[in-house]
Coordinates of C-alpha atoms in Angstrom, one line a residue:
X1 CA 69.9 18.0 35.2
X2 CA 72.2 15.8 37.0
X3 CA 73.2 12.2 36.0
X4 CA 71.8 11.4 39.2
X5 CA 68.4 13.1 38.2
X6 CA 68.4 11.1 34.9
X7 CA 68.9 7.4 36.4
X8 CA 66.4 8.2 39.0
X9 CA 64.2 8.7 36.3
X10 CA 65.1 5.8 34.0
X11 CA 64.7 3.9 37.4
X12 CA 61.1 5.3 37.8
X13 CA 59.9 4.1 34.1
X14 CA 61.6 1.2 33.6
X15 CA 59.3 -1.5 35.7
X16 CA 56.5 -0.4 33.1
X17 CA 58.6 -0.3 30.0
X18 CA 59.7 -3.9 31.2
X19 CA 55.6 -4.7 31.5
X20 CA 55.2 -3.0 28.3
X21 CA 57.7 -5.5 26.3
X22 CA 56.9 -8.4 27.6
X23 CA 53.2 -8.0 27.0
X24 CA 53.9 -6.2 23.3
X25 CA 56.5 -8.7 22.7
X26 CA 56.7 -12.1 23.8
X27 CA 53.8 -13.4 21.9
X28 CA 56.1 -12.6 18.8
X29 CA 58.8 -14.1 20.0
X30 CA 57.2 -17.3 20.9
X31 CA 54.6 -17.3 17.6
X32 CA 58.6 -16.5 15.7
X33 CA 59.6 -19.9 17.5
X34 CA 56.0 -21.5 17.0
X35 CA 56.6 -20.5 13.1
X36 CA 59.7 -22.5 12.9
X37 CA 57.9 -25.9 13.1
X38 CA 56.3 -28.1 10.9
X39 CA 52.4 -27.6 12.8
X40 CA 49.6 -29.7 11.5
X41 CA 46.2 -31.0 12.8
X42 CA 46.5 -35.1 12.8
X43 CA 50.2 -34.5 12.1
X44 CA 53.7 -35.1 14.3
X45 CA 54.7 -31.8 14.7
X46 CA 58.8 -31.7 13.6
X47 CA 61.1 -28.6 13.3
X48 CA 61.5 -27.3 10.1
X49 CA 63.2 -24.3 10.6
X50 CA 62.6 -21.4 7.9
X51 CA 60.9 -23.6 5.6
X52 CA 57.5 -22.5 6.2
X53 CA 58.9 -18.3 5.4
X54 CA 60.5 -20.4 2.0
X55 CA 56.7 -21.6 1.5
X56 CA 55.3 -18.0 1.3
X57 CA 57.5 -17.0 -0.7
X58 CA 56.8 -20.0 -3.7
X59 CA 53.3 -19.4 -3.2
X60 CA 51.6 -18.3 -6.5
X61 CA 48.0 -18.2 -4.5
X62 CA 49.9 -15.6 -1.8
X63 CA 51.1 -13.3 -4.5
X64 CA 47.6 -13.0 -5.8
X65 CA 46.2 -12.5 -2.4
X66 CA 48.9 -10.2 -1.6
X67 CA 47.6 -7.9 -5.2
X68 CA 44.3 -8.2 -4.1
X69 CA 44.7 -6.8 -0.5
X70 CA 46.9 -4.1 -2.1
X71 CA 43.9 -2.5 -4.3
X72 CA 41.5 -3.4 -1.3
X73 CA 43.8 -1.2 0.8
X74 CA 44.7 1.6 -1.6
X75 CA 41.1 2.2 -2.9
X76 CA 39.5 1.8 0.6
X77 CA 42.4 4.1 2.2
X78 CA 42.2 6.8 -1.0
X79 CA 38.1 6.9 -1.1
X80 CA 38.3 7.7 2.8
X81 CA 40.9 10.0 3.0
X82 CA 38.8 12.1 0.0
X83 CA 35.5 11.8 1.6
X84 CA 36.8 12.7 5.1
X85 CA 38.6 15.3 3.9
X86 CA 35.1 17.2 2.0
X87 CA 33.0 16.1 4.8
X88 CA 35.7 17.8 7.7
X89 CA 36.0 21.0 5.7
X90 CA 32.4 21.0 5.3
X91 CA 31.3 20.7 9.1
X92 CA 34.1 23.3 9.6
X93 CA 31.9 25.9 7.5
X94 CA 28.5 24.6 9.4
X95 CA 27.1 26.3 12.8
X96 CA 27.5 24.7 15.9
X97 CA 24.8 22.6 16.5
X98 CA 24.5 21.5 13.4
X99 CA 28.0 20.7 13.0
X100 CA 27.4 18.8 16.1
X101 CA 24.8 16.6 15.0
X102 CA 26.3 15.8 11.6
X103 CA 29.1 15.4 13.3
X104 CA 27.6 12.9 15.4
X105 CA 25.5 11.1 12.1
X106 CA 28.8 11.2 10.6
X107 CA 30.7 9.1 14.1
X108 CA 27.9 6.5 14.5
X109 CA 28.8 3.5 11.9
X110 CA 32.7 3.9 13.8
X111 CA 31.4 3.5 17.4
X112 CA 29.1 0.6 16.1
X113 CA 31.2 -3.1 16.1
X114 CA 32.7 -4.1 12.9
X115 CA 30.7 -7.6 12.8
X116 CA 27.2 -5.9 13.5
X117 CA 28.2 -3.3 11.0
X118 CA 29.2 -5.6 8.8
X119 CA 25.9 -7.9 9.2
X120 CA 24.1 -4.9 8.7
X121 CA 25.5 -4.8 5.2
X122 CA 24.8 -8.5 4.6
X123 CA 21.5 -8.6 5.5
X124 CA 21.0 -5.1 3.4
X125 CA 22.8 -6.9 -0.2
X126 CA 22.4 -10.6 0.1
X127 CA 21.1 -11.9 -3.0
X128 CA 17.6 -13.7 -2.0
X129 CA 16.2 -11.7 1.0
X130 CA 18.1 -8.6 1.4
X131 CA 16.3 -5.2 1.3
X132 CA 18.3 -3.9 -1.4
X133 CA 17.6 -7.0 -3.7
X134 CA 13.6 -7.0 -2.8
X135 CA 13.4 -3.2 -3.6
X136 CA 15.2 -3.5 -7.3
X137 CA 12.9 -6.7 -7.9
X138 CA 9.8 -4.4 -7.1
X139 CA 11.2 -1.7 -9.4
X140 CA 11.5 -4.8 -11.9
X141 CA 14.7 -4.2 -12.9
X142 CA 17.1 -7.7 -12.9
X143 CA 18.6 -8.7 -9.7
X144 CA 22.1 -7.4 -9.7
X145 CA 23.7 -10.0 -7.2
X146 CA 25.9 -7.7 -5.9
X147 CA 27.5 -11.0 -3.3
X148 CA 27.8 -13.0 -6.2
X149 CA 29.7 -11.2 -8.7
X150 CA 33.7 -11.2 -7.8
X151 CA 34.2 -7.1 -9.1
X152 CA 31.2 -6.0 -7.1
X153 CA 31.8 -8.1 -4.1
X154 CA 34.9 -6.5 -3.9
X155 CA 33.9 -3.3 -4.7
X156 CA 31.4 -3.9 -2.0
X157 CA 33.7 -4.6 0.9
X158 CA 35.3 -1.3 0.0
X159 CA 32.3 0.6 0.3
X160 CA 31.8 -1.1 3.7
X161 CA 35.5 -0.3 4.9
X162 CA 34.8 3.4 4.1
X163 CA 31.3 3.4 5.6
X164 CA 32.8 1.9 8.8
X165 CA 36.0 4.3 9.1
X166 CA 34.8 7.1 7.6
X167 CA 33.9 8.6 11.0
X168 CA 37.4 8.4 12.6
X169 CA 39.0 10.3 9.7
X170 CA 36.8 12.9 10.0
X171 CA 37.4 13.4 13.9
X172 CA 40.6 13.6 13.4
X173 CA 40.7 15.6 10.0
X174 CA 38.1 18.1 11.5
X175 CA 40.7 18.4 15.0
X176 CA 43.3 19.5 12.3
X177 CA 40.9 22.1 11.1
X178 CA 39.8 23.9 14.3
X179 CA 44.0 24.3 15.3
X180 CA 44.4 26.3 11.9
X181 CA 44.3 30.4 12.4
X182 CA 41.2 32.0 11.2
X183 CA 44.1 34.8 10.7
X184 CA 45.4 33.2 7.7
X185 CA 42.3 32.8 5.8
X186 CA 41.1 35.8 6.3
X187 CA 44.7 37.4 5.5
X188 CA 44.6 35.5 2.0
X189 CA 41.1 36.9 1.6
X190 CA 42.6 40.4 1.4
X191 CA 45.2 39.0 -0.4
X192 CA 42.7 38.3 -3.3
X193 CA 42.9 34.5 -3.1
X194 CA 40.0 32.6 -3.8
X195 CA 38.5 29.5 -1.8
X196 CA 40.5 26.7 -3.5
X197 CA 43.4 28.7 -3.4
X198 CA 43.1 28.9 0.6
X199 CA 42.4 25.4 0.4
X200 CA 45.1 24.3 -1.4
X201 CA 47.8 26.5 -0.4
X202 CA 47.0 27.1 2.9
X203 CA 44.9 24.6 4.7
X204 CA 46.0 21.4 2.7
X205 CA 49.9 22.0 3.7
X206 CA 48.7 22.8 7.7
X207 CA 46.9 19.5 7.6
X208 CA 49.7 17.3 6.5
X209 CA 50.4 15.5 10.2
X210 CA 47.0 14.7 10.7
X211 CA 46.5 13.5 6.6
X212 CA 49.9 11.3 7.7
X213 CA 47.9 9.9 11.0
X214 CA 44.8 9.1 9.0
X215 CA 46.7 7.7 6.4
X216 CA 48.6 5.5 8.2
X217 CA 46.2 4.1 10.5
X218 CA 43.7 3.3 8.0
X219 CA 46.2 1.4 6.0
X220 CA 46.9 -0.6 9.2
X221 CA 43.3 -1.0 9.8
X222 CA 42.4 -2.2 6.7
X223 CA 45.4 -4.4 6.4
X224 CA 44.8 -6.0 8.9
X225 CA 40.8 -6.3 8.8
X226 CA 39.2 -9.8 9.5
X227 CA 36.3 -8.8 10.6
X228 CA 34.4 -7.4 7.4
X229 CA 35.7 -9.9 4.7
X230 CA 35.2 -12.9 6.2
X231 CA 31.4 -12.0 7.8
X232 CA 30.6 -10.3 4.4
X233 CA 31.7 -12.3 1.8
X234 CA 33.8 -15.5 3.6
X235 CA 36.8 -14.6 1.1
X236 CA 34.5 -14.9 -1.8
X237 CA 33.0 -16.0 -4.5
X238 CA 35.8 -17.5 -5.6
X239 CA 38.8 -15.8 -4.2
X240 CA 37.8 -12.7 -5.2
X241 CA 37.6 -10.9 -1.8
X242 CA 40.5 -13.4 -0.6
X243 CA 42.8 -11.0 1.2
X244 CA 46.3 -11.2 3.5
X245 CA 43.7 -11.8 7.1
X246 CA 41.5 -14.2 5.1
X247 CA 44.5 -16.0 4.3
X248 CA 45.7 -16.5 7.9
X249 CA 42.8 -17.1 9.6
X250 CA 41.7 -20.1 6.6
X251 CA 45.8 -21.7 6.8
X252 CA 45.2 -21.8 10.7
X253 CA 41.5 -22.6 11.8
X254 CA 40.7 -24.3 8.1
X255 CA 43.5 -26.3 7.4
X256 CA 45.1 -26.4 10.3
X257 CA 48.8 -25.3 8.7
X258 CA 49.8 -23.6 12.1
X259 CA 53.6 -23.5 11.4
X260 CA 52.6 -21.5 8.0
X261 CA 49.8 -19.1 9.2
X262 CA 52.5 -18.5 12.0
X263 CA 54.9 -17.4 9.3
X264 CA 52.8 -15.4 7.2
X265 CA 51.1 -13.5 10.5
X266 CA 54.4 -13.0 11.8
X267 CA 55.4 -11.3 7.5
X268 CA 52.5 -9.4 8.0
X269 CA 53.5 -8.0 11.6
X270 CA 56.7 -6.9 9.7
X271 CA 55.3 -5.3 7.1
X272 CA 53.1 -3.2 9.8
X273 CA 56.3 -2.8 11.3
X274 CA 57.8 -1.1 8.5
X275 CA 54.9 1.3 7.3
X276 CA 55.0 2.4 10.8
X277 CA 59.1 3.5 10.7
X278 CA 57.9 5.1 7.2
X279 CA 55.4 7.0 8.9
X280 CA 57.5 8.6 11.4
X281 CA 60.4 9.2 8.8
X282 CA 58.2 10.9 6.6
X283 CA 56.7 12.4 9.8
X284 CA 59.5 14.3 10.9
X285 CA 60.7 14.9 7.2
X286 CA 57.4 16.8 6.8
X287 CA 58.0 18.9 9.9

């Protein structure tokens, strides 16, 4: 290919990686800038130039947020990635139309909107009315108060998170599946291996990229949820289910601290950031 060749290319993608930019990256740029003022509702807004990234980082209520959405994410991520995993291998094994429909049962909660999901939930577990409390007052055992109770609140909104993207792992996990050789098992078969063997030394290491994928995207997604917290528990009781989105969205549209819910969405954009370059190191490490 000719230098020619190549700058006639660069020429032919570079209008849409120009669009691409400027739409990926000028709202960070300006919410950077929009993060280095003093922002307050009722307020005179004055420059205060990396005071509000000093803030975060004196802020004993942001550490414990920052624990909390670190167990959110890691149990949320971990229970999906286990479940996804048996449930992929398992649909592998099944026929086709059944594999289909399960399949299919197994999609559903992912295709469904996060708030009506999460509603679904509410209306299911709230204390007083929901259909979960009614049927363990008819079986007259004590009302567990699931909303109520920090540890199962939390432990709650985990349960949703997998519910919700439960379906997408699977997709994905299952795709990995179907692209492995039936050649392989059925050579470790007359090798005189046994099913977990095959499992764990065969299939388990040809499903690494898409086990990478999942993995990261549902540490992004869940990092970044809003959605499910604040409809199912508001960031409660307490703090309990208080985590890094909670946080921005109660700074900015609560009390109206623009400068530092700028700052800390802007930390958290970074932090995606960087789990992303991990991804792809570790990616091509793998390979």
């Amino acid at each position: 290919m000719t230098m020619y060749s190549r700058l006639t290319g660069v020429n032919y993608v570079l209008p849409a990686m120009a669009l691409l930019m400027l739409v990926l990256f000028s709202p960070v740029l300006y919410g950077f800038w929009f993060s280095l003022f003093r922002i307050q509702y009722g307020a005179p807004t004055d420059f205060a130039g990396l005071e509000n990234y000093a803030r975060l980082l004196d802020d004993p209520v942001l550490a414990a947020t920052l624990e909390r959405s670190a167990v959110f994410t890691c149990a949320a991520v971990a229970l999906t990635l286990v479940i996804a995993l048996a449930l992929a291998v398992w649909i592998n094994r099944l026929g086709q139309r059944l594999g289909f429909v399960v399949q299919m049962i197994v999609i559903l909660p992912w295709i469904i909107s996060t708030v009506v999901a999460t509603l679904l939930f509410r209306w299911v577990f709230v204390s007083d009315i929901g259909l979960a409390g009614s049927l363990v007052r008819m079986a007259g055992i004590a009302d567990m108060q699931l909303l109520n109770s920090p540890g199962s609140a939390m432990a709650l909104l985990i349960g949703v998170s997998v519910w919700k993207r439960l379906g997408y792992a699977v997709i994905i996990l299952l795709a990995g599946l179907k692209g492995i050789p039936e050649d392989y098992e059925e050579a470790a078969k007359i090798d005189g291996a046994n099913r977990w063997q095959i499992f764990w030394l065969i299939v388990l290491p040809l499903l690494k990229t898409p086990l990478l994928l999942v993995t990261i995207v549902l540490t992004l997604s869940n990092l970044n949820t809003v959605e499910t917290p604040l409809v199912l528990t508001g960031g409660g009781p307490g703090d309990a289910t208080r985590i890094l989105p909670i946080e921005v969205f109660e700074r900015a549209f609560v009390n109206f601290d623009l400068g530092s819910a700028t700052a800390l969405a802007l930390a958290m954009f970074a932090g995606n950031i960087i789990l992303v370059l991990a991804y792809v190191r570790l990616a091509k490490w793998k390979a």
